[in-house]
Short mmCIF file of C-alpha atoms in Angstrom, two decimals:
data_model
loop_
_atom_site.label_atom_id
_atom_site.label_comp_id
_atom_site.label_asym_id
_atom_site.label_seq_id
_atom_site.Cartn_x
_atom_site.Cartn_y
_atom_site.Cartn_z
CA MET A 1 19.18 -20.88 12.12
CA ASN A 2 19.14 -19.78 9.06
CA SER A 3 16.42 -19.59 7.21
CA SER A 4 13.15 -21.31 6.22
CA GLU A 5 13.42 -22.45 2.61
CA GLY A 6 12.48 -19.69 0.16
CA LYS A 7 11.17 -22.19 -2.84
CA LEU A 8 13.07 -20.59 -5.66
CA LYS A 9 15.71 -17.31 -5.79
CA SER A 10 15.46 -14.20 -7.12
CA SER A 11 18.21 -11.13 -8.40
CA SER A 12 16.36 -8.02 -7.54
CA SER A 13 15.63 -7.47 -10.80
CA GLU A 14 13.42 -10.23 -10.36
CA LEU A 15 12.45 -9.23 -7.48
CA ASP A 16 10.81 -6.23 -9.67
CA LEU A 17 9.12 -7.86 -12.58
CA ASP A 18 7.56 -10.43 -10.30
CA ARG A 19 5.14 -8.61 -8.54
CA PRO A 20 1.80 -6.65 -10.01
CA ASN A 21 1.20 -3.58 -10.02
CA ILE A 22 1.64 -3.35 -5.33
CA GLU A 23 -1.05 0.27 -6.32
CA ASP A 24 -3.64 -1.78 -6.60
CA TYR A 25 -2.92 -3.08 -2.63
CA LEU A 26 -1.38 -0.02 -0.67
CA PRO A 27 -4.04 2.64 0.93
CA SER A 28 -5.69 5.04 -1.96
CA GLY A 29 -4.89 7.71 -2.42
CA SER A 30 -1.16 8.41 -3.76
CA SER A 31 0.83 9.11 -0.58
CA ILE A 32 2.12 12.78 -2.42
CA GLN A 33 -0.08 15.58 -2.97
CA GLU A 34 -0.47 15.81 -6.57
CA PRO A 35 -0.99 19.42 -8.09
CA HIS A 36 -3.43 20.50 -10.33
CA GLY A 37 -3.40 23.46 -12.70
CA LYS A 38 -2.04 26.03 -11.45
CA LEU A 39 1.08 25.75 -8.92
CA ARG A 40 0.57 26.83 -5.58
CA LEU A 41 3.97 27.07 -3.32
CA ARG A 42 1.26 25.31 -1.09
CA ASP A 43 1.75 21.93 -3.15
CA LEU A 44 4.73 22.40 -2.90
CA LEU A 45 4.75 22.50 0.76
CA ASP A 46 2.39 19.85 2.10
CA ILE A 47 3.91 16.83 2.47
CA SER A 48 1.16 16.32 5.24
CA PRO A 49 0.51 12.86 3.73
CA ALA A 50 3.66 11.67 2.55
CA LEU A 51 4.15 11.90 6.13
CA THR A 52 1.11 10.56 7.14
CA GLU A 53 1.71 7.17 5.34
CA ALA A 54 5.60 6.55 6.88
CA ALA A 55 4.07 7.39 10.15
CA GLY A 56 1.33 4.66 9.63
CA ALA A 57 3.90 2.60 8.02
CA ILE A 58 6.09 2.62 11.26
CA VAL A 59 2.57 1.61 13.52
CA ASP A 60 1.23 -0.59 12.15
CA ASP A 61 2.21 -2.33 8.60
CA SER A 62 0.60 -5.44 6.42
CA PHE A 63 4.45 -6.32 5.91
CA THR A 64 5.07 -7.17 9.85
CA ARG A 65 1.85 -8.87 10.91
CA CYS A 66 2.27 -11.66 8.04
CA PHE A 67 5.43 -12.93 10.80
CA LYS A 68 3.94 -12.47 13.88
CA SER A 69 3.25 -15.10 15.74
CA ASN A 70 -0.09 -15.68 17.21
CA PRO A 71 0.07 -17.38 20.75
CA PRO A 72 -3.46 -19.91 21.92
CA GLU A 73 -4.89 -17.44 24.41
CA LEU A 74 -3.59 -17.20 27.75
CA TRP A 75 -6.79 -18.90 29.85
CA ASN A 76 -5.00 -20.29 32.71
CA TRP A 77 -5.45 -16.67 34.72
CA ASN A 78 -8.11 -17.49 36.95
CA VAL A 79 -7.19 -19.08 41.07
CA TYR A 80 -9.23 -22.40 39.74
CA LEU A 81 -7.59 -22.93 36.08
CA PHE A 82 -4.40 -21.77 37.25
CA PRO A 83 -4.06 -25.13 38.30
CA LEU A 84 -5.32 -27.20 36.36
CA TRP A 85 -3.16 -25.37 33.43
CA CYS A 86 -0.39 -26.84 35.41
CA CYS A 87 -1.40 -29.88 35.80
CA GLY A 88 -1.85 -29.90 31.67
CA VAL A 89 2.05 -28.53 32.05
CA VAL A 90 2.85 -31.98 33.66
CA PHE A 91 0.85 -34.31 31.72
CA ARG A 92 2.31 -32.89 28.26
CA TYR A 93 5.76 -33.05 29.42
CA LEU A 94 6.37 -35.53 31.85
CA ILE A 95 3.59 -37.95 30.00
CA LEU A 96 2.49 -37.05 26.04
CA PHE A 97 6.46 -36.14 25.46
CA PRO A 98 8.20 -39.29 27.06
CA MET A 99 5.64 -40.90 25.14
CA ARG A 100 6.02 -39.50 21.59
CA ALA A 101 9.57 -39.19 21.83
CA LEU A 102 9.56 -42.72 22.47
CA VAL A 103 7.09 -43.26 19.12
CA LEU A 104 9.65 -40.99 16.90
CA THR A 105 12.88 -43.50 18.07
CA ILE A 106 10.93 -46.02 17.22
CA GLY A 107 9.94 -44.97 14.48
CA TRP A 108 13.45 -43.48 12.79
CA ILE A 109 14.53 -47.47 14.06
CA ILE A 110 11.55 -49.04 11.73
CA PHE A 111 12.47 -46.67 9.45
CA LEU A 112 16.52 -46.79 9.19
CA SER A 113 16.08 -50.62 9.41
CA CYS A 114 13.74 -50.38 6.35
CA PHE A 115 15.07 -48.11 3.52
CA ILE A 116 19.45 -48.80 4.14
CA PRO A 117 18.48 -52.62 3.18
CA VAL A 118 16.39 -51.49 0.17
CA HIS A 119 18.40 -48.68 -1.09
CA PHE A 120 21.83 -50.52 -1.31
CA LEU A 121 20.64 -54.41 -2.00
CA LEU A 122 17.62 -52.99 -3.93
CA LYS A 123 20.37 -50.43 -6.33
CA GLY A 124 19.85 -53.00 -9.48
CA ASN A 125 16.16 -52.90 -9.83
CA ASP A 126 15.03 -48.49 -9.21
CA ASN A 127 11.49 -49.16 -10.13
CA LEU A 128 11.17 -51.58 -6.90
CA ARG A 129 13.31 -49.65 -5.13
CA LYS A 130 12.14 -46.03 -5.69
CA LYS A 131 8.39 -48.03 -5.00
CA MET A 132 9.46 -48.61 -1.36
CA GLU A 133 11.32 -45.58 -0.52
CA ARG A 134 7.99 -43.21 -1.26
CA ALA A 135 6.21 -45.94 1.09
CA LEU A 136 9.11 -45.55 3.42
CA VAL A 137 9.68 -42.11 3.68
CA GLU A 138 5.28 -41.81 3.44
CA LEU A 139 5.96 -43.49 6.84
CA ILE A 140 8.74 -42.24 8.17
CA CYS A 141 6.49 -38.75 7.39
CA SER A 142 3.87 -40.63 9.50
CA PHE A 143 5.65 -41.65 12.41
CA PHE A 144 6.40 -37.58 13.06
CA VAL A 145 3.14 -36.28 12.58
CA ALA A 146 1.81 -38.92 14.93
CA SER A 147 3.96 -37.41 17.31
CA TRP A 148 2.70 -34.34 17.79
CA THR A 149 -0.21 -35.84 17.94
CA GLY A 150 -1.87 -34.19 14.87
CA VAL A 151 -4.90 -34.58 13.33
CA VAL A 152 -5.14 -33.99 9.88
CA LYS A 153 -8.02 -33.54 7.12
CA TYR A 154 -7.45 -34.45 4.11
CA HIS A 155 -10.22 -32.28 1.32
CA GLY A 156 -10.60 -33.22 -2.25
CA PRO A 157 -9.44 -36.17 -4.49
CA ARG A 158 -5.52 -37.54 -4.20
CA PRO A 159 -2.70 -36.27 -5.31
CA SER A 160 -2.01 -38.74 -8.61
CA MET A 161 1.57 -38.72 -10.50
CA ARG A 162 1.10 -37.07 -12.90
CA PRO A 163 3.77 -35.50 -15.18
CA LYS A 164 3.07 -32.20 -16.73
CA GLN A 165 2.27 -31.02 -13.64
CA VAL A 166 3.47 -28.96 -10.37
CA PHE A 167 1.47 -28.55 -7.45
CA VAL A 168 1.48 -25.76 -4.95
CA ALA A 169 1.25 -24.62 -1.50
CA ASN A 170 0.85 -21.53 1.20
CA HIS A 171 3.70 -22.32 3.38
CA THR A 172 3.51 -21.14 7.61
CA SER A 173 5.98 -24.45 8.70
CA MET A 174 8.37 -27.45 7.47
CA ILE A 175 6.33 -29.09 8.84
CA ASP A 176 4.22 -28.31 5.45
CA PHE A 177 6.32 -30.75 4.22
CA ILE A 178 5.69 -33.46 6.82
CA ILE A 179 1.84 -33.02 6.53
CA LEU A 180 1.99 -32.87 3.18
CA GLU A 181 4.40 -36.04 2.57
CA GLN A 182 2.67 -38.91 4.41
CA MET A 183 0.15 -38.97 2.40
CA THR A 184 1.61 -39.05 -0.98
CA ALA A 185 5.62 -39.07 -1.50
CA PHE A 186 6.71 -35.78 -2.86
CA ALA A 187 9.39 -33.87 -4.01
CA VAL A 188 10.02 -30.38 -2.71
CA ILE A 189 11.60 -27.90 -3.50
CA MET A 190 14.19 -26.29 -1.08
CA GLN A 191 16.89 -24.32 0.85
CA LYS A 192 19.74 -26.53 1.98
CA HIS A 193 20.12 -26.27 5.38
CA PRO A 194 22.58 -26.45 8.15
CA GLY A 195 22.55 -29.48 10.71
CA TRP A 196 19.99 -32.55 11.53
CA VAL A 197 18.06 -31.40 8.63
CA GLY A 198 20.35 -31.39 6.23
CA LEU A 199 21.77 -34.66 6.54
CA LEU A 200 18.17 -35.89 6.34
CA GLN A 201 18.21 -33.52 3.00
CA SER A 202 21.25 -34.84 1.30
CA THR A 203 20.58 -38.60 2.15
CA ILE A 204 16.26 -39.81 2.56
CA LEU A 205 14.96 -37.01 0.75
CA GLU A 206 17.80 -37.25 -2.29
CA SER A 207 15.77 -40.52 -2.67
CA VAL A 208 13.09 -39.00 -3.60
CA GLY A 209 13.67 -36.45 -6.08
CA CYS A 210 13.96 -33.81 -4.31
CA ILE A 211 16.00 -30.80 -5.38
CA TRP A 212 17.48 -28.57 -3.45
CA PHE A 213 18.59 -24.65 -4.10
CA ASN A 214 20.92 -22.16 -2.19
CA ARG A 215 19.08 -19.15 -1.73
CA SER A 216 23.32 -17.00 -1.86
CA GLU A 217 24.43 -18.27 -5.26
CA ALA A 218 23.65 -16.70 -7.58
CA LYS A 219 24.03 -19.30 -11.01
CA ASP A 220 22.18 -21.01 -8.74
CA ARG A 221 18.08 -19.63 -10.04
CA GLU A 222 19.03 -20.45 -13.71
CA ILE A 223 19.82 -24.80 -12.62
CA VAL A 224 16.88 -24.79 -10.75
CA THR A 225 14.03 -23.88 -13.22
CA ARG A 226 16.39 -26.34 -14.85
CA LYS A 227 16.39 -28.68 -13.07
CA LEU A 228 12.31 -28.36 -12.21
CA ARG A 229 11.06 -27.96 -15.86
CA GLU A 230 13.92 -31.45 -16.81
CA HIS A 231 11.34 -33.12 -13.72
CA SER A 232 7.67 -32.25 -14.17
CA GLN A 233 8.19 -33.19 -17.80
CA GLY A 234 9.53 -36.98 -16.55
CA ALA A 235 6.62 -39.61 -15.78
CA ASP A 236 7.76 -41.59 -12.80
CA ASN A 237 9.22 -38.68 -11.43
CA ASN A 238 7.77 -38.20 -7.92
CA PRO A 239 4.93 -34.78 -8.55
CA LEU A 240 6.37 -31.88 -7.19
CA LEU A 241 5.87 -29.01 -4.37
CA ILE A 242 7.13 -26.23 -4.53
CA PHE A 243 5.70 -23.48 -1.39
CA PRO A 244 5.17 -19.90 -4.59
CA GLU A 245 5.43 -17.59 -1.42
CA GLY A 246 9.31 -18.18 -0.82
CA THR A 247 9.26 -17.72 2.70
CA CYS A 248 7.19 -19.27 5.62
CA VAL A 249 3.97 -16.75 7.16
CA ASN A 250 1.70 -16.96 9.89
CA ASN A 251 -1.28 -18.80 8.48
CA GLN A 252 -3.39 -15.50 8.44
CA TYR A 253 -1.75 -13.93 5.68
CA SER A 254 -0.15 -15.16 1.84
CA VAL A 255 2.83 -13.22 0.84
CA MET A 256 3.49 -13.30 -3.28
CA PHE A 257 3.56 -15.84 -4.64
CA LYS A 258 7.25 -16.17 -7.47
CA LYS A 259 6.72 -17.12 -11.32
CA GLY A 260 8.77 -19.38 -11.05
CA ALA A 261 6.52 -22.40 -10.01
CA PHE A 262 4.33 -20.93 -12.63
CA GLU A 263 5.41 -20.85 -16.15
CA LEU A 264 7.34 -24.87 -16.18
CA GLY A 265 4.09 -24.74 -19.04
CA CYS A 266 2.78 -27.87 -16.52
CA THR A 267 -1.39 -28.34 -14.53
CA VAL A 268 -1.40 -26.26 -10.83
CA CYS A 269 -3.23 -27.88 -8.26
CA PRO A 270 -3.39 -25.95 -5.59
CA ILE A 271 -3.51 -26.94 -1.76
CA ALA A 272 -4.84 -24.50 1.14
CA ILE A 273 -2.71 -25.67 4.84
CA LYS A 274 -4.37 -24.00 7.36
CA TYR A 275 -4.31 -25.08 10.94
CA ASN A 276 -6.22 -24.82 14.65
CA LYS A 277 -4.86 -22.10 16.21
CA ILE A 278 -6.22 -23.73 19.56
CA PHE A 279 -4.49 -26.33 20.05
CA VAL A 280 -1.46 -25.20 19.24
CA ASP A 281 0.44 -21.81 17.12
CA ALA A 282 2.28 -23.45 13.80
CA PHE A 283 4.32 -21.17 12.09
CA TRP A 284 8.03 -21.33 12.18
CA ASN A 285 8.65 -18.48 12.79
CA SER A 286 12.54 -19.31 11.15
CA ARG A 287 14.44 -15.74 12.86
CA LYS A 288 13.06 -16.94 16.82
CA GLN A 289 13.22 -20.08 17.07
CA SER A 290 15.16 -23.28 15.44
CA PHE A 291 13.81 -26.15 13.99
CA THR A 292 14.33 -28.36 16.68
CA MET A 293 12.57 -25.53 18.95
CA HIS A 294 10.29 -25.62 16.84
CA LEU A 295 9.39 -29.44 16.61
CA LEU A 296 9.83 -29.54 21.18
CA GLN A 297 7.40 -27.00 21.07
CA LEU A 298 5.13 -28.97 18.36
CA MET A 299 5.68 -32.40 21.23
CA THR A 300 4.65 -30.69 23.92
CA SER A 301 1.06 -29.08 22.71
CA TRP A 302 -2.08 -30.72 22.90
CA ALA A 303 -1.99 -31.31 19.45
CA VAL A 304 -1.21 -29.97 15.60
CA VAL A 305 -4.73 -29.74 14.73
CA CYS A 306 -5.21 -29.46 10.74
CA ASP A 307 -6.58 -29.12 6.96
CA VAL A 308 -5.74 -29.85 4.24
CA TRP A 309 -7.34 -29.40 1.29
CA TYR A 310 -6.39 -30.74 -2.31
CA LEU A 311 -8.12 -28.05 -5.42
CA GLU A 312 -8.44 -27.96 -9.29
CA PRO A 313 -6.23 -28.46 -11.37
CA GLN A 314 -5.71 -25.13 -12.74
CA ASN A 315 -3.98 -23.76 -16.02
CA LEU A 316 -2.92 -21.26 -17.97
CA ARG A 317 -5.35 -19.06 -19.69
CA PRO A 318 -5.15 -17.75 -22.78
CA GLY A 319 -3.33 -13.90 -22.94
CA GLU A 320 -2.68 -14.67 -18.67
CA THR A 321 0.49 -13.74 -17.79
CA PRO A 322 2.31 -16.15 -15.09
CA ILE A 323 1.94 -13.65 -13.09
CA GLU A 324 -2.05 -13.42 -12.81
CA PHE A 325 -1.87 -16.86 -13.55
CA ALA A 326 0.49 -17.35 -9.87
CA GLU A 327 -1.94 -14.11 -8.36
CA ARG A 328 -5.32 -16.49 -8.98
CA ILE A 329 -3.66 -19.09 -7.80
CA ARG A 330 -2.58 -16.87 -4.54
CA ASP A 331 -6.44 -16.12 -4.69
CA ILE A 332 -7.90 -19.98 -4.87
CA ILE A 333 -5.42 -21.13 -1.81
CA SER A 334 -6.31 -17.61 0.55
CA VAL A 335 -10.29 -18.17 -0.02
CA ARG A 336 -10.26 -21.58 0.46
CA ALA A 337 -7.85 -20.88 4.07
CA GLY A 338 -8.61 -18.21 4.76
CA LEU A 339 -5.83 -15.56 4.17
CA LYS A 340 -5.72 -12.17 3.36
CA LYS A 341 -3.57 -10.71 1.59
CA VAL A 342 -0.96 -8.90 1.06
CA PRO A 343 1.50 -6.73 -1.89
CA TRP A 344 4.43 -7.60 -0.54
CA ASP A 345 7.43 -10.05 -1.68
CA GLY A 346 7.96 -13.09 0.96
CA TYR A 347 12.05 -12.31 0.20
CA LEU A 348 11.88 -8.83 1.36
CA LYS A 349 12.33 -10.50 5.10
CA TYR A 350 16.31 -10.78 4.13
CA SER A 351 16.07 -7.97 2.01
CA ARG A 352 15.32 -4.00 1.41
CA PRO A 353 12.34 -3.22 -1.57
CA SER A 354 13.86 -1.64 -4.90
CA PRO A 355 13.91 1.78 -5.48
CA LYS A 356 12.06 1.94 -8.20
CA HIS A 357 8.50 2.19 -5.76
CA ARG A 358 10.26 4.78 -4.82
CA GLU A 359 11.12 5.65 -7.48
CA ARG A 360 7.23 6.27 -9.37
CA LYS A 361 6.00 8.04 -7.03
CA GLN A 362 9.04 10.80 -7.54
CA GLN A 363 8.38 10.64 -11.46
CA SER A 364 4.64 10.65 -11.27
CA PHE A 365 4.97 13.91 -8.66
CA ALA A 366 7.53 15.46 -11.06
CA GLU A 367 6.00 15.42 -13.81
CA SER A 368 2.72 17.46 -12.70
CA VAL A 369 5.16 20.03 -11.30
CA LEU A 370 6.68 19.70 -14.46
CA ARG A 371 3.35 20.53 -15.59
CA GLY A 372 2.80 23.56 -14.06
CA LEU A 373 5.25 24.71 -13.92
CA GLU A 374 4.53 24.19 -17.52
CA LEU A 375 1.36 26.55 -17.15
CA GLU A 376 2.59 29.06 -15.14
CA GLU A 377 4.53 29.51 -18.25
CA LYS A 378 2.02 29.36 -21.07
CA MET B 1 -1.59 -9.08 23.76
CA GLY B 2 -0.20 -11.60 25.71
CA ASN B 3 2.85 -10.48 27.79
CA THR B 4 3.64 -7.18 27.03
CA SER B 5 1.52 -5.15 28.63
CA SER B 6 2.95 -6.58 31.73
CA MET B 7 6.37 -4.38 31.46
CA LEU B 8 4.84 -1.30 31.91
CA THR B 9 3.30 0.05 34.36
CA GLN B 10 1.05 1.92 35.20
CA TYR B 11 3.08 5.16 35.86
CA ASP B 12 4.56 4.50 32.78
CA ILE B 13 1.96 4.80 29.73
CA GLU B 14 0.45 7.61 32.36
CA GLU B 15 4.84 9.42 32.03
CA VAL B 16 4.73 8.41 28.74
CA GLN B 17 1.20 10.18 27.95
CA GLN B 18 2.10 13.17 29.87
CA HIS B 19 5.59 13.81 27.57
CA CYS B 20 2.81 13.21 24.55
CA ASN B 21 0.66 15.86 26.11
CA ASN B 22 -2.53 13.25 25.36
CA ALA B 23 -2.36 12.80 22.19
CA PHE B 24 -3.32 8.94 22.54
CA SER B 25 -5.37 7.05 25.02
CA GLN B 26 -3.82 3.94 27.95
CA GLN B 27 -5.02 1.95 24.88
CA GLU B 28 -3.43 3.28 22.51
CA ILE B 29 -0.02 3.55 24.59
CA VAL B 30 0.09 0.00 24.75
CA SER B 31 -0.36 -1.15 21.46
CA LEU B 32 2.20 1.41 20.87
CA TYR B 33 4.42 -0.33 23.39
CA GLU B 34 3.83 -3.72 21.61
CA ARG B 35 4.54 -2.21 18.09
CA PHE B 36 7.91 -0.68 19.51
CA CYS B 37 8.63 -3.92 20.66
CA GLN B 38 8.21 -5.59 17.60
CA LEU B 39 9.87 -2.93 15.67
CA ASP B 40 12.82 -3.18 18.25
CA GLN B 41 14.33 -6.72 17.25
CA ASN B 42 17.26 -6.82 18.64
CA GLY B 43 16.07 -6.03 22.07
CA GLY B 44 18.09 -2.02 21.96
CA GLY B 45 15.44 -0.46 23.44
CA PHE B 46 15.68 1.52 21.22
CA VAL B 47 14.90 1.08 17.10
CA SER B 48 17.35 2.03 14.98
CA GLY B 49 17.26 3.24 11.44
CA GLU B 50 17.74 -0.25 9.71
CA GLU B 51 15.13 -1.27 11.53
CA PHE B 52 12.65 0.53 10.34
CA LEU B 53 13.84 0.15 7.25
CA SER B 54 13.01 -3.34 6.91
CA VAL B 55 9.43 -1.99 7.03
CA PRO B 56 9.02 -2.34 3.21
CA GLU B 57 5.67 0.35 3.43
CA PHE B 58 8.46 2.85 5.53
CA ALA B 59 11.71 2.76 2.96
CA VAL B 60 9.73 3.51 -0.21
CA ASN B 61 7.70 6.32 1.61
CA PRO B 62 10.49 9.14 -0.42
CA LEU B 63 11.09 11.19 2.84
CA SER B 64 12.09 7.50 4.44
CA GLN B 65 15.47 9.16 4.50
CA ARG B 66 15.35 12.34 6.27
CA LEU B 67 12.20 10.93 8.91
CA LEU B 68 15.02 8.47 10.10
CA THR B 69 17.07 10.92 10.77
CA MET B 70 15.29 11.76 13.48
CA LEU B 71 13.60 8.87 14.27
CA ASP B 72 16.87 5.98 15.03
CA GLY B 73 17.68 5.44 18.67
CA LEU B 74 14.50 6.61 20.10
CA ASN B 75 13.01 5.38 22.76
CA PHE B 76 10.00 4.18 23.61
CA LYS B 77 9.45 7.32 25.08
CA GLU B 78 10.29 9.21 22.43
CA PHE B 79 9.61 7.85 20.13
CA VAL B 80 4.71 8.34 21.61
CA ALA B 81 6.25 11.96 21.09
CA PHE B 82 7.42 11.87 17.45
CA LEU B 83 3.74 9.48 16.61
CA SER B 84 1.55 12.48 18.84
CA ALA B 85 1.72 14.36 16.33
CA PHE B 86 -0.51 12.26 14.20
CA SER B 87 -3.22 11.77 16.54
CA PRO B 88 -6.00 13.01 15.65
CA ARG B 89 -6.04 13.89 19.09
CA ALA B 90 -3.27 17.03 18.37
CA THR B 91 -4.30 19.91 16.64
CA VAL B 92 -3.14 22.03 14.04
CA GLN B 93 -1.23 24.13 15.58
CA GLN B 94 0.86 21.05 16.82
CA LYS B 95 1.32 19.47 13.87
CA ILE B 96 2.74 22.75 12.16
CA GLU B 97 4.81 23.32 14.56
CA TYR B 98 6.35 19.20 14.48
CA GLY B 99 7.73 21.16 10.91
CA ASN B 100 10.39 22.89 13.27
CA GLY B 101 11.42 26.42 14.17
CA LYS B 102 12.26 28.49 11.09
CA VAL B 103 12.89 27.49 7.93
CA THR B 104 15.13 28.17 4.43
CA PHE B 105 14.30 28.34 1.17
CA ASN B 106 17.50 24.88 1.19
CA ASP B 107 14.99 23.28 3.60
CA MET B 108 12.70 23.58 1.32
CA LEU B 109 14.33 21.83 -1.59
CA ASP B 110 15.99 19.68 0.14
CA VAL B 111 12.33 18.52 1.08
CA LEU B 112 10.90 18.72 -3.05
CA HIS B 113 14.51 16.84 -4.65
CA ASP B 114 12.59 14.19 -2.04
CA LEU B 115 9.55 13.97 -3.47
CA THR B 116 10.55 14.74 -6.76
CA GLY B 117 14.25 12.04 -6.91
CA GLN B 118 16.15 12.38 -10.20
CA PHE B 119 13.35 13.63 -12.08
CA ILE B 120 13.86 16.86 -12.23
CA SER B 121 16.93 18.75 -12.85
CA GLU B 122 18.16 21.31 -9.56
CA HIS B 123 18.08 23.58 -12.15
CA GLN B 124 14.17 23.34 -12.39
CA ARG B 125 13.09 22.69 -8.72
CA GLU B 126 14.87 25.81 -7.72
CA GLN B 127 13.19 27.74 -9.98
CA VAL B 128 10.10 26.04 -9.37
CA LEU B 129 10.88 26.86 -5.62
CA THR B 130 10.86 30.35 -6.27
CA LYS B 131 8.05 31.08 -9.23
CA VAL B 132 5.65 30.02 -6.34
CA LEU B 133 7.26 31.80 -3.55
CA GLU B 134 7.15 34.94 -5.30
CA GLU B 135 4.02 34.76 -5.61
CA ALA B 136 2.84 33.88 -1.90
CA GLY B 137 4.77 37.04 -1.34
CA TYR B 138 8.11 35.99 -0.26
CA THR B 139 12.09 35.94 -1.95
CA LYS B 140 14.57 33.13 -1.08
CA GLU B 141 16.12 34.74 1.11
CA SER B 142 12.79 34.09 3.91
CA LEU B 143 12.34 32.17 6.45
CA LEU B 144 9.65 30.75 7.08
CA VAL B 145 7.57 29.90 10.41
CA MET B 146 4.81 28.91 12.10
CA SER B 147 2.75 31.53 11.50
CA ASP B 148 3.48 31.28 7.49
CA PHE B 149 2.26 28.04 7.92
CA VAL B 150 -0.45 28.65 8.87
CA LYS B 151 -1.55 30.35 6.65
CA ILE B 152 0.17 28.76 3.35
CA LEU B 153 -1.38 25.87 4.15
CA GLY B 154 -4.68 27.00 5.80
CA SER B 155 -6.35 24.46 7.99
CA SER B 156 -8.44 22.81 5.89
CA GLY B 157 -6.05 19.72 4.10
CA LEU B 158 -4.23 19.65 7.08
CA LYS B 159 -4.63 15.27 7.33
CA MET B 160 -2.58 14.41 8.77
CA GLU B 161 -3.45 11.65 11.37
CA VAL B 162 -2.49 7.76 11.66
CA GLU B 163 -4.61 5.22 13.38
CA VAL B 164 -3.35 3.32 16.30
CA PRO B 165 -5.23 -0.21 16.34
CA VAL B 166 -6.14 -1.13 19.41
CA ASP B 167 -6.76 -4.90 20.49
#
């Protein structure tokens, strides 16, 4: 399967503007030792800081860490626990899983048998139809959550339907959307997927007002921004949910937020989601697993336990740029969900960093070399 | 840690350790193996240049292209040997030896180019390098060997150490 959904596409020049100073986050000290005063041979030959930084990145780097799956600790390592674990496996696969599949099937039957008539018969009565469709979508999401024995604890006041507000959350897997959706029918912005997910997207999710985008289409960004703006202004529209990280991260780190959600002129309501790793690792590693496999994995685990916090809505402060605003919200969410912040753009999963960073380092070193040269000539 | 360490036998670990002159402890080698597997996304047994470049911290480093010529297609043993120069246990001699054989004026010019990019002209680079070489007592034609490096860089301040995270 191709990718997890990114929320807002950005061109490569956007990647730079989107980031506050990376230098603030990277290991301290410039990677190139800048000569002071008189220039000596040593200053030019000593490449050890840059080398060390490169080697450091090879050995461990904060970006890859964000996408590392963290399966729960193995506890079946001795002769007493192993049979117990085997019993657990049998129970999970042969008893729990069929029961859950059954629950899910029943849910779908109920859902479709209500949704299809409502959708077609109530075409005239839009208000009522929308209300019922919303309730039905919340219903089917609850069935999904039940099919993983999802234990979700919601904290904070439930989102209300008001114009000029958007919700942002950290992103671990597509199930984030389902978990939030069972409580409130959000309109989400997602990458268009192929397969059965895409089918659901274009039929059912369309009815709650979801917005699609295609990361690979160039003009897409403007269209999407416009749609977002329109949606957020409308009073009847379902509250808009955005995952500004743009990609799934492993629930221990947070990558940089794309600023698109923060320049709509709306109040931003942060939502923090934290999964309890003891039960299952909910991180969807889209490079390793298709979404179907991911769901099956969840359905054969004991439970999905998570906490959802609806945090205090925030507004753009006077003099604050959208990027600073995004960082502030990222801070709020990361603190609440216990995530470590890293300065990388989630889209680096799919593309190389812009040469601007390297050039900045080169430029500062070059300038100091030239300065040294000038001193010599005096 | 999980199941990656089970793919490395004790014998393998000792062989790798010997190959890198005991620059890393056995635990560090296990961690490095985990890291190697993480970088080697297609499971080919070696890490390609592309896979190294997928680490953004590495890709933004000015010396990345140069290092890639040495890193491309390394298997695990060679990977550890490469990194051994950065171990806290490696002696200063070993670290400098890393800068292999004889270094010419053009070699130094190339590295300087990496570090400064397009922000200095070729001419200025040559000028600067020639000047500092002459001040240090060398000429444009000199070939620098290890002993020269030891003299130039001195034993202080050659900080090339990388810590391997051990779970």
